[in-house]
Tab-separated table of C-alpha atoms in Angstrom:
chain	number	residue	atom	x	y	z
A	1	UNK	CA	74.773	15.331	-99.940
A	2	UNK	CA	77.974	14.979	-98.189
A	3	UNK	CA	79.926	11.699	-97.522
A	4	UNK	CA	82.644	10.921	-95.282
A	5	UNK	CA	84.987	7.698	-95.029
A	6	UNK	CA	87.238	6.479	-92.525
A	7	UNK	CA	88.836	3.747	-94.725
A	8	UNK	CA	88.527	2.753	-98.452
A	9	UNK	CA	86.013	0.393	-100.151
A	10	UNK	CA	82.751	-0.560	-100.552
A	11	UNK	CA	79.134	0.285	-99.114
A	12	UNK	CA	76.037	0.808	-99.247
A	13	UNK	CA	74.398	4.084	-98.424
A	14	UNK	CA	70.512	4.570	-97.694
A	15	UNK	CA	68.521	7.628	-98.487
A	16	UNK	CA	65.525	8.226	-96.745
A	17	UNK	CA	62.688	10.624	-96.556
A	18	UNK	CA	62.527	12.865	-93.003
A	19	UNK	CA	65.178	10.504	-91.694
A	20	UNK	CA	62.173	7.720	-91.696
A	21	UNK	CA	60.939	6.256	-94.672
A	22	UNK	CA	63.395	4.868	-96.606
A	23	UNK	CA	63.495	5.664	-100.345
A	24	UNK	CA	66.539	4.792	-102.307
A	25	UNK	CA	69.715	2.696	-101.747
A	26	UNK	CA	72.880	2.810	-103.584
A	27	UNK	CA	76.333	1.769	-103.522
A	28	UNK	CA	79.212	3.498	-102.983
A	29	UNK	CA	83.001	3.101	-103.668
A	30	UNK	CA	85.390	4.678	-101.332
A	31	UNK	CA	88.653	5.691	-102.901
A	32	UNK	CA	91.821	7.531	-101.601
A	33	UNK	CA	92.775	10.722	-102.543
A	34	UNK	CA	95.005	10.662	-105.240
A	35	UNK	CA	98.516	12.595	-104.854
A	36	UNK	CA	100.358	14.541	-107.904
A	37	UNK	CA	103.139	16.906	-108.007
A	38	UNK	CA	101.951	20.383	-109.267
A	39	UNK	CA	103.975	21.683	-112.508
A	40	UNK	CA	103.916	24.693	-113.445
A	41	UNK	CA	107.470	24.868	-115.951
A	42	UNK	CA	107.124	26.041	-119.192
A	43	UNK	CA	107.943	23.185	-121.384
A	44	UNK	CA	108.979	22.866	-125.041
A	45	UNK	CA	106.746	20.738	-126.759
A	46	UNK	CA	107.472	18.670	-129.955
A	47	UNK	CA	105.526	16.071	-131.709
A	48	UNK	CA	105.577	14.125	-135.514
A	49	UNK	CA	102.388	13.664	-136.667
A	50	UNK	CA	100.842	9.704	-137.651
A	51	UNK	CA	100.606	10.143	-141.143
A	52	UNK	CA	100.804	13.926	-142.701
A	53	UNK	CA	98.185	16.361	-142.273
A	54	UNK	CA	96.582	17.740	-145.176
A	55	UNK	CA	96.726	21.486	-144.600
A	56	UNK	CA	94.453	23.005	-147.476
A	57	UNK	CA	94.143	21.690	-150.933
A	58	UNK	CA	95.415	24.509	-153.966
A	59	UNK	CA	93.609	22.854	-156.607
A	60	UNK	CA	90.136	22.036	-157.572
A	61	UNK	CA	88.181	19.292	-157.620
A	62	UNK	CA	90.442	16.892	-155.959
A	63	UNK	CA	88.525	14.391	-152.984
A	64	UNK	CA	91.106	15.259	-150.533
A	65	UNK	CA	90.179	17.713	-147.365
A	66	UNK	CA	91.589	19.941	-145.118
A	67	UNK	CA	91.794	18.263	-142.197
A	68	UNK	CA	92.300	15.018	-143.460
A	69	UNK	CA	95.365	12.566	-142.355
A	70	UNK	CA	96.746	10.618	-145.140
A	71	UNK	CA	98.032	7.148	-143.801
A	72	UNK	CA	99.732	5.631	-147.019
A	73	UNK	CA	99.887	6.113	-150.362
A	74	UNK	CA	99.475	3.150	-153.082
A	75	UNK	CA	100.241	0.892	-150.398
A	76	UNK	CA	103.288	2.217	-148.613
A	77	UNK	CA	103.021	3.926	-145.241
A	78	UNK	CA	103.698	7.456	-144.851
A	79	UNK	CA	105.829	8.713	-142.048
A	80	UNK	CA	106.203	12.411	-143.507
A	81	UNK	CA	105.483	14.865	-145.985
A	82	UNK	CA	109.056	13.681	-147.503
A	83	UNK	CA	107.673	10.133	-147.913
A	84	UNK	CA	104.489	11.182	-149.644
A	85	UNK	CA	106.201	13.136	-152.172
A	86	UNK	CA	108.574	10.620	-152.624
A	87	UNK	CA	106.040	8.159	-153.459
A	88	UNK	CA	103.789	10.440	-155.428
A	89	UNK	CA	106.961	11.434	-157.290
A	90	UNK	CA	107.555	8.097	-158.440
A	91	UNK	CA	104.559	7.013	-159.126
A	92	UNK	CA	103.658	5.046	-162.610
A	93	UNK	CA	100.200	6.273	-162.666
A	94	UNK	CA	98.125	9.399	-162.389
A	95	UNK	CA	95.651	7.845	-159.871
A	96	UNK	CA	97.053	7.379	-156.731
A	97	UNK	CA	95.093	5.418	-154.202
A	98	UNK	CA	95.523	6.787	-150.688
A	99	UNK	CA	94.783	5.551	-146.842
A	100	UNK	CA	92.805	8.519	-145.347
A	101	UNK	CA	91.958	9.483	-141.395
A	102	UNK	CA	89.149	11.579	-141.972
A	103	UNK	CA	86.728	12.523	-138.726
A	104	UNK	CA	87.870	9.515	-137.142
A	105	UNK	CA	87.289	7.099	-139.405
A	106	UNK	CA	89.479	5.748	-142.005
A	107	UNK	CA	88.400	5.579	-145.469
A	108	UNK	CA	90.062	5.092	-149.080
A	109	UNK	CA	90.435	7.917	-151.833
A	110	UNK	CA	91.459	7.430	-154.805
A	111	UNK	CA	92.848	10.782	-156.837
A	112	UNK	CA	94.959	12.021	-159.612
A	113	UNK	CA	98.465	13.111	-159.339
A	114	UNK	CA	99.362	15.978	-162.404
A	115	UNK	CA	102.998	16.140	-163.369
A	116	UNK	CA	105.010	18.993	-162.740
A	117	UNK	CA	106.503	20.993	-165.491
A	118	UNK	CA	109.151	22.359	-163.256
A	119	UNK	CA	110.711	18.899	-162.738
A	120	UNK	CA	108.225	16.259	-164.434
A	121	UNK	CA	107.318	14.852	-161.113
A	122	UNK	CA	103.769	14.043	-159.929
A	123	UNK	CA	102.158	15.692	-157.466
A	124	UNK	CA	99.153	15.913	-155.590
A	125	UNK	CA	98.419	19.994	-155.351
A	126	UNK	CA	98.091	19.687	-151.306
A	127	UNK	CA	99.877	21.378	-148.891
A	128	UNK	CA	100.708	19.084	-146.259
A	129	UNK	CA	101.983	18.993	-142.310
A	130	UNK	CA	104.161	16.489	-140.322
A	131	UNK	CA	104.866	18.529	-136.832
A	132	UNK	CA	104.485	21.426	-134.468
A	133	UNK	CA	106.109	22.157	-131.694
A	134	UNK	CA	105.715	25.177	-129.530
A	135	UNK	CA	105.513	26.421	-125.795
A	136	UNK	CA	102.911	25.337	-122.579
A	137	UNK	CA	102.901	24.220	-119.383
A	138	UNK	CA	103.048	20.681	-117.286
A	139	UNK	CA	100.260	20.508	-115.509
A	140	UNK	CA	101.047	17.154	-113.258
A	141	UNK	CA	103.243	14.690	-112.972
A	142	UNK	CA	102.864	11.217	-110.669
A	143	UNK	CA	105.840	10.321	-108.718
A	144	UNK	CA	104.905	6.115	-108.683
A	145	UNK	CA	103.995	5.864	-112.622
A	146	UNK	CA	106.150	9.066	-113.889
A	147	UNK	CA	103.480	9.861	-116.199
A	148	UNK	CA	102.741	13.516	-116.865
A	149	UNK	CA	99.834	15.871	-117.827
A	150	UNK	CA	99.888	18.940	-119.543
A	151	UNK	CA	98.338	21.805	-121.588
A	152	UNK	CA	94.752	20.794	-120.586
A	153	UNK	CA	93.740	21.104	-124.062
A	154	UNK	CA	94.765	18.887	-126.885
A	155	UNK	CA	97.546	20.753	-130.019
A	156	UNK	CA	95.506	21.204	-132.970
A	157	UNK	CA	96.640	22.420	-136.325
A	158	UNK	CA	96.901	26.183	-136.697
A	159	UNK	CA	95.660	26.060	-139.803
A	160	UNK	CA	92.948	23.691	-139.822
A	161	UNK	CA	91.964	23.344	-136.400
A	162	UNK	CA	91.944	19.685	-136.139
A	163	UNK	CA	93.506	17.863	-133.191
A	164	UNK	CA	97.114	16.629	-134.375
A	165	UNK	CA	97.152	12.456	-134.034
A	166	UNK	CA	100.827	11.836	-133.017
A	167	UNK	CA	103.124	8.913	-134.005
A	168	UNK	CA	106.101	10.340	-131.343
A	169	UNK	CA	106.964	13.369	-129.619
A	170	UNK	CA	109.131	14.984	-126.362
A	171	UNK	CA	108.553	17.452	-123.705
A	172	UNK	CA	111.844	19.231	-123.384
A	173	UNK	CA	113.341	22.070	-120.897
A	174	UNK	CA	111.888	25.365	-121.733
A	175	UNK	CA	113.575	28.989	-120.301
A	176	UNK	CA	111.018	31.963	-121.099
A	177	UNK	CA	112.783	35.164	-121.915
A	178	UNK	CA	109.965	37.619	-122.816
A	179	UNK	CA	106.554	38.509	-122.548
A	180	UNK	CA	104.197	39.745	-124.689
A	181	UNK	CA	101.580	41.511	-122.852
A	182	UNK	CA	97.623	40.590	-123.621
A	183	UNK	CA	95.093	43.187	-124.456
A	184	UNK	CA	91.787	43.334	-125.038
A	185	UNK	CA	90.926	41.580	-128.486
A	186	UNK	CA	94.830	40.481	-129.100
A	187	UNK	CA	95.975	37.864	-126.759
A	188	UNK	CA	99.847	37.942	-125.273
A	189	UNK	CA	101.804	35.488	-125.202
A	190	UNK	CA	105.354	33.806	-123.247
A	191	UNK	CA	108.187	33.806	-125.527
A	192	UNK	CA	111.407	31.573	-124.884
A	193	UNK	CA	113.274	28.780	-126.091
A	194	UNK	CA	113.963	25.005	-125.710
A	195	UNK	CA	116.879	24.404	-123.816
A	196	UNK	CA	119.022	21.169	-124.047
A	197	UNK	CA	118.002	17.486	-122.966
A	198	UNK	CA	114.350	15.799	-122.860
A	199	UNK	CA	112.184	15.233	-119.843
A	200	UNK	CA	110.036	13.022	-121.272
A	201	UNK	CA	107.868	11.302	-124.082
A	202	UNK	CA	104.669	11.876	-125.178
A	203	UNK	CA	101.882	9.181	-126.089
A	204	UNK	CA	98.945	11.143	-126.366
A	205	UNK	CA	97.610	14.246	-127.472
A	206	UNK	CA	93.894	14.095	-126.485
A	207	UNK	CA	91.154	17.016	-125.957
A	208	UNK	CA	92.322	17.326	-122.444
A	209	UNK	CA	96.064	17.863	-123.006
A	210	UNK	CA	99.086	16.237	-123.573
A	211	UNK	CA	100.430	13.211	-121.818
A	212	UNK	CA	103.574	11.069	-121.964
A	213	UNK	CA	106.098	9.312	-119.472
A	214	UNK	CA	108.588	11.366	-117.618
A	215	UNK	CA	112.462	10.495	-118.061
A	216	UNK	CA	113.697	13.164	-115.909
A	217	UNK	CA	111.603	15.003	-113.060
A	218	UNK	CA	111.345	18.970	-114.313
A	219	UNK	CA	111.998	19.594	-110.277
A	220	UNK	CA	111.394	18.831	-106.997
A	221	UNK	CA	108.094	19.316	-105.616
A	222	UNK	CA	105.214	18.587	-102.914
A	223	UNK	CA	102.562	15.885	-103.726
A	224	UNK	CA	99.385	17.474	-103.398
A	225	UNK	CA	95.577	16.046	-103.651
A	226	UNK	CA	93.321	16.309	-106.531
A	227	UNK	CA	90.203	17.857	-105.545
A	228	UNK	CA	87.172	16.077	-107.080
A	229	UNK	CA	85.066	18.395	-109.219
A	230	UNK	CA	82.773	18.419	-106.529
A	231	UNK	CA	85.058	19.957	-104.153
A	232	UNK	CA	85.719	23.058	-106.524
A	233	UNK	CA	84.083	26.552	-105.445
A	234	UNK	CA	84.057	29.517	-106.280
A	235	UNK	CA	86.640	32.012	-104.813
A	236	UNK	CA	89.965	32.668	-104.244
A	237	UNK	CA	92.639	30.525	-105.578
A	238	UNK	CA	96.250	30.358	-107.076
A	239	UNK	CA	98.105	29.736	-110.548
A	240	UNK	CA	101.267	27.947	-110.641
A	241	UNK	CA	102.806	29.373	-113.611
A	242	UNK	CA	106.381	30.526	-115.031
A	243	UNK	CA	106.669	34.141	-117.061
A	244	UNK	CA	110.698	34.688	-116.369
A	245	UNK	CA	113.136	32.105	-117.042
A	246	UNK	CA	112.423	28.417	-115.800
A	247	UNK	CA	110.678	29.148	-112.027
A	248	UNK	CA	107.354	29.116	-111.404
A	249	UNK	CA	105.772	30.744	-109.173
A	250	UNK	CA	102.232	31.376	-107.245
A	251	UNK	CA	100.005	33.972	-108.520
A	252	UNK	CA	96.911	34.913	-106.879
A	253	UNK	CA	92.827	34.402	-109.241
A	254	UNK	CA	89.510	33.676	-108.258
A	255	UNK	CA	87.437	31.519	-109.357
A	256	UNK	CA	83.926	32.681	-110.671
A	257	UNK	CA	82.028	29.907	-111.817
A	258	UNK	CA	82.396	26.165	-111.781
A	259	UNK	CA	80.569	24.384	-114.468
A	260	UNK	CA	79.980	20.808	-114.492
A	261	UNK	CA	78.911	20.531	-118.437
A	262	UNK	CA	80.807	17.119	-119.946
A	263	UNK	CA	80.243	18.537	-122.786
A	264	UNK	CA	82.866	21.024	-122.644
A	265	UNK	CA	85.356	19.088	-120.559
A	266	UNK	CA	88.010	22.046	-120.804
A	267	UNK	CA	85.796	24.735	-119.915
A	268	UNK	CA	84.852	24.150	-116.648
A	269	UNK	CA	85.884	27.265	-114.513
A	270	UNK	CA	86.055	30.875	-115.299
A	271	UNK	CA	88.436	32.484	-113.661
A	272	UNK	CA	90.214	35.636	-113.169
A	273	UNK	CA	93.497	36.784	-112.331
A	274	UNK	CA	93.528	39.298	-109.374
A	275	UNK	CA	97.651	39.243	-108.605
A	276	UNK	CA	98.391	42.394	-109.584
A	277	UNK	CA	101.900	41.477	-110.397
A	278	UNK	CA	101.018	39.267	-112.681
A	279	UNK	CA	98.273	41.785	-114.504
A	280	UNK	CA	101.257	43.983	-114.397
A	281	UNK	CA	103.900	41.363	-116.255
A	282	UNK	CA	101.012	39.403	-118.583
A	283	UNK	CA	98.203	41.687	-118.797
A	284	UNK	CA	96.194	38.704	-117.227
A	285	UNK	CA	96.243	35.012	-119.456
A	286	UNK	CA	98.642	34.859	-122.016
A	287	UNK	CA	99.484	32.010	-124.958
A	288	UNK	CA	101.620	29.462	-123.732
A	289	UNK	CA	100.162	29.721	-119.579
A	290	UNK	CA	98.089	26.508	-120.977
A	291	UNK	CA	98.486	23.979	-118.258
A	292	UNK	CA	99.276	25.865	-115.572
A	293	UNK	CA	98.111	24.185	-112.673
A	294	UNK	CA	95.319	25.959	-110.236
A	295	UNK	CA	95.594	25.239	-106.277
A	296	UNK	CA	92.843	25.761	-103.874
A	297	UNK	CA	92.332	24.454	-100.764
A	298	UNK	CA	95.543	22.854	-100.853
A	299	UNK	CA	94.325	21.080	-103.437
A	300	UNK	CA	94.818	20.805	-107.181
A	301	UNK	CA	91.728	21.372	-108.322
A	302	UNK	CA	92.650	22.424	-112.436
A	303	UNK	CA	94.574	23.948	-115.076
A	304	UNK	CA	94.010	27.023	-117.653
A	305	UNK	CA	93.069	25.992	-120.730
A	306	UNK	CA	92.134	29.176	-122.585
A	307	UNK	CA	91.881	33.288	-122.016
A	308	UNK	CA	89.122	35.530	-123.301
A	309	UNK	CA	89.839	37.507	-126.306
A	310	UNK	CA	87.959	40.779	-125.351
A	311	UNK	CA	89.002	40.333	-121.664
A	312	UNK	CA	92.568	38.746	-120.898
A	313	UNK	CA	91.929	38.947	-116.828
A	314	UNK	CA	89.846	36.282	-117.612
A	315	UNK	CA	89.734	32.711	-119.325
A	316	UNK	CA	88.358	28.892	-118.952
A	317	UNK	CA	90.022	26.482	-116.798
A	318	UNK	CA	89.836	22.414	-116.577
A	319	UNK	CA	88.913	20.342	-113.450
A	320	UNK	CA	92.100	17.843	-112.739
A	321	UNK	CA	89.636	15.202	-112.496
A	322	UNK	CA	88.827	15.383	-116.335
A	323	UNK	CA	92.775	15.191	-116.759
A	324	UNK	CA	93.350	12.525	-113.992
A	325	UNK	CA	91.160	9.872	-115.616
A	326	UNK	CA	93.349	10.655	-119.278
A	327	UNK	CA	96.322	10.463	-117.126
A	328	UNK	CA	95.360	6.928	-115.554
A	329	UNK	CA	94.351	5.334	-119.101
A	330	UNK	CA	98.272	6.172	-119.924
A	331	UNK	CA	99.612	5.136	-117.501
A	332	UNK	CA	97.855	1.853	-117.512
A	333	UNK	CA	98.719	1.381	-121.408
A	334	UNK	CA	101.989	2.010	-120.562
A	335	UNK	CA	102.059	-0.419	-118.050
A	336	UNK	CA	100.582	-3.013	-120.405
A	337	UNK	CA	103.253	-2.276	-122.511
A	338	UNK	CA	105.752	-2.946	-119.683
A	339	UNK	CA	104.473	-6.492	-118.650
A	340	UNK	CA	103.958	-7.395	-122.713
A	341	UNK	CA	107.738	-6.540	-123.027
């Protein structure tokens, strides 16, 4: 069923059998389209972990995980891996009792820390992580709230897979110099640099992307609307995406399924890339393309999120909607923030 509206707000809308008999009534909100600015830069992406992230654990027996975040230890909260060993170092005992993010949930461990005979300091035989940073894509950004999207996909750990939790990070100026073309079963990827100054914050790193608050606008650029995932179809579409330097540019894909599964909220389009210069530069969807923003219809209607391994032509793609609704809780903390202040 298709629905059209003259003006925002609220209805109701009657569904009936043959036109006659009336069999169901519902209401229905009317909203405006929402407007963002398409991205497509290649952005340099930083971000400090909350807490340190426990990489993989060299010795046996001990209760700590890969994967798990550790908060504070014996009391005192830990900022980075220089803080933990600090604290371990000096520590009178060799139990150490430890605040612990594990699979969401926070929980207590207590473990031993064995001196050291190469400097008689304690330690806890873990290696630990306090922050990434690396190369994507901006997605979106709003011109009223100047909060952006990104990525489409949250930054895990390489090592461990988990998704990092972030105490700070930036989105800085990115220039790509290089390309390392995909192929089947090994994935390319865009190689470049930061350049100087800082577009913006971040505030969350989230399954569908990244997200922050702008400082500085990456360029100029036409608001578009955001397609609803109802008004994504198959066919032919575009990629807004930068492989050379700091412009990006349209490429030409198709679309060749749309999948409305919440389940996998970053796989929710398969698409391909057809633009033979770009299968000519890339080899199809290479590693740091993450975010770039997908136009159809004059619309943006996503943003690729991952490539296939045995075929790069092709990969998974996000609706904007799914990133839209991240975007708007941001925003609206960050506006909380604002009228607190």
């Amino acid at each position: 069923v298709t629905l059209s509206a003259e003006a925002g707000g609220q209805t109701s809308v009657t569904f009936s059998l043959l036109g006659l008999i009336p069999v169901h009534e519902t209401r229905v909100n009317v909203v405006e389209a929402r407007r963002l600015i398409p991205g497509g830069q290649a952005v340099g992406v930083a971000l400090k972990t909350r807490g340190v992230l426990v990489v993989s654990d060299s010795a046996k027996g001990r209760l700590l995980r890969a994967g798990d975040v550790i908060l504070s230890a014996n009391g005192e909260t830990v900022e980075s891996a220089k803080t933990l060993g600090a604290v371990i170092g000096g520590a009178q005992s060799d139990t150490v009792r430890l605040e612990v993010m594990r699979g969401g949930q926070t929980i207590t461990v207590e473990t031993a820390a064995s001196v050291d005979a190469a400097d008689g300091r304690r330690k806890l035989g873990v290696w630990v992580r306090d922050s990434t940073a690396g190369i994507g894509t901006l997605t979106f950004f709003d011109p009223e709230s100047q909060v952006f999207g990104g990525l489409g996909h949250a930054v895990c750990d390489v090592d461990t897979g988990e998704i990092l939790p972030i105490s700070s990070g930036e989105i800085v100026p990115a220039r790509i110099y290089s390309v390392v073309k995909g192929a089947v079963g090994t994935p390319g990827e865009l190689r470049g640099g930061f350049e100087a100054g800082s577009l913006g914050s971040l505030r969350t790193n989230g399954e569908t992307g990244i997200y922050g608050e702008l400082s500085t606008a990456p360029a100029d650029g036409q608001a578009v609307p955001v397609a609803m995932k109802q008004q994504v179809h198959t066919g032919q579409a575009q990629v807004l995406t930068t492989i050379h330097g700091t412009t990006p540019k349209l490429y030409d894909i198709r679309i060749d399924q749309v999948r409305y599964n919440d389940s996998a909220p970053t796989r929710n389009m398969v698409i391909v890339i057809t633009d033979e210069e770009l299968l000519e530069q890339t080899g199809g969807i290479v590693q740091g393309m993450s975010g770039s923003p997908i136009l159809q219809d004059g619309m943006l209607v996503g943003a690729v999120t991952h490539v296939f391994v045995n075929d790069p032509t092709k990969g998974f793609a996000i609706f904007a909607e799914n990133m839209l609704k991240t975007m708007d809780s941001v925003a609206q903390s960050l506006e909380q923030q604002q009228g607190a202040a």
